[in-house]
Structure formats: C-alpha cells, structure tokens
Amino acid sequence: MLLNSNQISEYIKESEYSKRAQIGIDLSACKIERIDVGSWVMLDKTEIDPKGYIDIPTINIDGKECWRLEKGIYSVTFNEGIHVPNDCAAKITHRSSLYRTGTIIESPWWDPGFHCEQMNSTMIVNGLAIIEKNARVAQIVFWRVDEIGEQYSGQFQGLNTAYKPS
C-alpha cells in the first residue's frame, strides 16, 4: 500500500525546504557532484573511488545561488534525512518539473531499517539544467510491506552521500 505524506512524515527528517505532497514528501537539493567514476561490485561489497565525485560549485544567476549542469550523471544530496521503518520500503523519483526537461532522478529501493542523516540519489541530465540551491527536485514515497523481513545492514548504512568511505 502506498502511504500518504501524513503517514510518512515521522520517517523523514524534513528541512525548511521540504514540502509534503499527497503521496510523498518533496526533497530539496543541497549539494550536487558530477559522477566520473566506475565501480567494482563484488559478492560482499562495492568499491567506488571517492575521487570520482567532483563537487559542482554554485554560481550566481539573476541573484540566485544555482548549479549550471551540462549533460551528464550527477549525485544529488538532499537536505532531508530518512529512517525507513521495519515495515516499509521507500523510493525517490524526480518531480515532474525536472522530468519535463529530460532530467531524471532515480534511486534504488530504500530497504526496511535503512537510515541516514541526508539522503542522496543519482540525477541524469540530458541537456542543460539550471537548478537553484535548495529547490525541490525530487519526491520520496513509501510503501508498506506485507510482512516484516530482514532489515538493511549493508555497507552504506548511515552514509550521508552517495559513497564516501572512511
């Protein structure tokens, strides 16, 4: 069952830029990095070179702090955090304003038990995109799972960005 924003508000650490929607909560961008790296996916862990995440500085456009993004793949870190309860799973997707321009934000499933102080996802920009800092760019939705099963305990538990090993 898809949950409404009132049912999920306790699972999201909202920011001053968040906005509740009918079936989810809008998430706002606080950091964008270009992804220029490959990965090594093994049976027991994934290795990613953190130097492959290149910070994109903001620039001033018409008095607003913005990112100017060329075609490419980016990591977007949100102002909001998450704690997925044991009986739910969550997914992040782009808002329609980005979708209409060919910019896609897509996340994997956020498993029951996963938590972090700031969520993150991948953004694919297919043409020039200008995004104001703290603008709402994505929406997270939650589904209730029928039966409580194994909880997430993987290597990315609690990480604030896409992949920053200690």
Short mmCIF file of C-alpha atoms in Angstrom, two decimals:
data_model
loop_
_atom_site.label_atom_id
_atom_site.label_comp_id
_atom_site.label_asym_id
_atom_site.label_seq_id
_atom_site.Cartn_x
_atom_site.Cartn_y
_atom_site.Cartn_z
CA MET A 1 0.00 0.00 0.00
CA LEU A 2 1.31 3.44 -0.96
CA LEU A 3 1.36 5.78 2.06
CA ASN A 4 0.36 9.45 2.17
CA SER A 5 2.61 12.27 3.42
CA ASN A 6 0.99 12.36 6.88
CA GLN A 7 1.74 8.65 7.34
CA ILE A 8 5.42 9.05 6.40
CA SER A 9 6.29 12.39 8.00
CA GLU A 10 7.81 10.72 11.07
CA TYR A 11 10.22 8.75 8.83
CA ILE A 12 11.70 11.82 7.12
CA LYS A 13 13.94 14.41 8.73
CA GLU A 14 12.33 17.33 6.91
CA SER A 15 14.16 20.58 6.20
CA GLU A 16 12.85 24.10 5.85
CA TYR A 17 12.73 23.43 2.08
CA SER A 18 10.73 20.17 2.19
CA LYS A 19 7.11 20.13 1.15
CA ARG A 20 4.51 17.49 1.80
CA ALA A 21 2.63 16.24 -1.22
CA GLN A 22 -0.39 13.94 -1.35
CA ILE A 23 1.60 10.71 -1.55
CA GLY A 24 5.11 11.75 -0.62
CA ILE A 25 7.44 14.48 0.53
CA ASP A 26 9.36 16.74 -1.85
CA LEU A 27 13.12 16.75 -1.31
CA SER A 28 15.44 19.72 -1.84
CA ALA A 29 18.96 19.80 -3.31
CA CYS A 30 21.79 20.95 -1.03
CA LYS A 31 24.82 19.57 -2.92
CA ILE A 32 25.49 18.31 -6.43
CA GLU A 33 28.55 16.36 -7.55
CA ARG A 34 29.42 15.11 -11.02
CA ILE A 35 29.94 11.35 -11.10
CA ASP A 36 33.02 10.49 -13.13
CA VAL A 37 33.90 7.06 -11.79
CA GLY A 38 33.34 3.39 -12.28
CA SER A 39 32.71 0.79 -9.60
CA TRP A 40 33.77 -2.66 -8.59
CA VAL A 41 30.76 -4.68 -7.45
CA MET A 42 31.78 -7.85 -5.61
CA LEU A 43 29.87 -10.52 -3.73
CA ASP A 44 30.34 -8.93 -0.32
CA LYS A 45 30.82 -5.20 -1.03
CA THR A 46 31.02 -2.45 -3.61
CA GLU A 47 34.12 -0.32 -4.08
CA ILE A 48 33.89 3.15 -5.61
CA ASP A 49 36.74 5.64 -5.88
CA PRO A 50 35.57 8.73 -3.92
CA LYS A 51 37.78 10.95 -6.13
CA GLY A 52 35.27 10.26 -8.90
CA TYR A 53 32.72 12.51 -7.19
CA ILE A 54 33.54 16.07 -8.31
CA ASP A 55 31.87 18.90 -6.40
CA ILE A 56 29.93 21.30 -8.61
CA PRO A 57 30.14 24.83 -7.20
CA THR A 58 27.13 27.10 -7.35
CA ILE A 59 27.15 30.27 -9.41
CA ASN A 60 25.08 33.44 -9.18
CA ILE A 61 22.35 33.60 -11.82
CA ASP A 62 19.96 36.56 -11.56
CA GLY A 63 20.81 36.93 -7.86
CA LYS A 64 20.14 33.26 -7.10
CA GLU A 65 22.62 30.60 -6.00
CA CYS A 66 22.39 27.94 -8.73
CA TRP A 67 24.11 24.96 -10.26
CA ARG A 68 24.62 25.05 -14.01
CA LEU A 69 24.69 21.42 -15.12
CA GLU A 70 25.74 20.18 -18.52
CA LYS A 71 24.65 16.81 -19.89
CA GLY A 72 25.97 14.09 -17.59
CA ILE A 73 25.45 11.99 -14.47
CA TYR A 74 25.37 13.62 -11.06
CA SER A 75 24.98 12.76 -7.41
CA VAL A 76 22.43 14.98 -5.69
CA THR A 77 22.44 15.19 -1.89
CA PHE A 78 19.23 16.35 -0.29
CA ASN A 79 18.70 18.50 2.80
CA GLU A 80 16.46 15.76 4.17
CA GLY A 81 17.28 12.59 6.11
CA ILE A 82 15.46 9.26 6.42
CA HIS A 83 14.74 6.38 8.74
CA VAL A 84 12.84 3.64 6.94
CA PRO A 85 10.69 1.72 9.44
CA ASN A 86 10.80 -2.08 9.62
CA ASP A 87 7.52 -2.47 7.75
CA CYS A 88 8.15 -0.08 4.81
CA ALA A 89 10.32 0.49 1.76
CA ALA A 90 10.87 3.81 0.01
CA LYS A 91 11.85 5.13 -3.41
CA ILE A 92 12.94 8.55 -4.69
CA THR A 93 11.96 9.91 -8.10
CA HIS A 94 12.17 13.24 -9.91
CA ARG A 95 9.49 15.87 -9.68
CA SER A 96 7.56 16.49 -12.89
CA SER A 97 9.24 19.87 -13.44
CA LEU A 98 12.59 18.08 -13.98
CA TYR A 99 11.04 15.17 -15.87
CA ARG A 100 9.56 17.55 -18.45
CA THR A 101 13.09 18.75 -19.28
CA GLY A 102 14.56 15.27 -19.66
CA THR A 103 16.30 15.32 -16.28
CA ILE A 104 15.80 12.11 -14.33
CA ILE A 105 16.38 11.39 -10.66
CA GLU A 106 16.21 7.72 -9.78
CA SER A 107 17.07 5.81 -6.65
CA PRO A 108 17.28 2.19 -5.70
CA TRP A 109 14.79 0.87 -3.16
CA TRP A 110 15.44 2.16 0.34
CA ASP A 111 15.17 -1.02 2.39
CA PRO A 112 13.38 -1.51 5.70
CA GLY A 113 15.70 -0.44 8.51
CA PHE A 114 17.90 1.88 6.41
CA HIS A 115 18.71 5.32 7.84
CA CYS A 116 20.94 8.32 7.11
CA GLU A 117 21.11 12.00 8.05
CA GLN A 118 20.96 13.18 4.43
CA MET A 119 19.51 11.23 1.52
CA ASN A 120 21.16 11.07 -1.86
CA SER A 121 20.32 9.88 -5.34
CA THR A 122 21.56 9.85 -8.92
CA MET A 123 20.48 12.52 -11.39
CA ILE A 124 20.83 12.10 -15.15
CA VAL A 125 20.87 15.41 -17.01
CA ASN A 126 20.15 15.07 -20.73
CA GLY A 127 20.57 18.76 -21.62
CA LEU A 128 21.48 21.99 -19.87
CA ALA A 129 19.82 22.20 -16.45
CA ILE A 130 19.97 25.12 -14.04
CA ILE A 131 18.89 24.24 -10.53
CA GLU A 132 18.66 26.74 -7.69
CA LYS A 133 20.22 25.61 -4.42
CA ASN A 134 17.59 24.20 -2.01
CA ALA A 135 14.99 23.88 -4.81
CA ARG A 136 12.66 20.91 -4.55
CA VAL A 137 13.81 18.46 -7.22
CA ALA A 138 12.63 15.02 -6.09
CA GLN A 139 9.90 13.24 -4.18
CA ILE A 140 10.14 10.27 -1.85
CA VAL A 141 7.28 7.81 -1.47
CA PHE A 142 6.84 4.86 0.89
CA TRP A 143 5.13 1.51 0.53
CA ARG A 144 4.04 -0.66 3.43
CA VAL A 145 5.38 -4.21 3.14
CA ASP A 146 3.07 -7.11 3.92
CA GLU A 147 5.42 -8.93 6.25
CA ILE A 148 8.41 -7.71 8.24
CA GLY A 149 11.53 -9.45 6.99
CA GLU A 150 15.27 -8.99 7.09
CA GLN A 151 16.39 -5.42 7.84
CA TYR A 152 19.05 -3.49 5.95
CA SER A 153 22.52 -3.79 7.47
CA GLY A 154 24.75 -3.19 4.43
CA GLN A 155 27.90 -1.16 3.94
CA PHE A 156 26.04 2.07 3.09
CA GLN A 157 24.00 2.23 6.34
CA GLY A 158 24.10 5.76 7.74
CA LEU A 159 26.20 7.34 4.95
CA ASN A 160 25.23 10.91 4.11
CA THR A 161 26.30 10.98 0.47
CA ALA A 162 26.43 8.55 -2.41
CA TYR A 163 29.69 6.94 -1.34
CA LYS A 164 32.30 8.40 0.95
CA PRO A 165 34.35 5.66 2.63
CA SER A 166 36.01 6.46 5.94
#
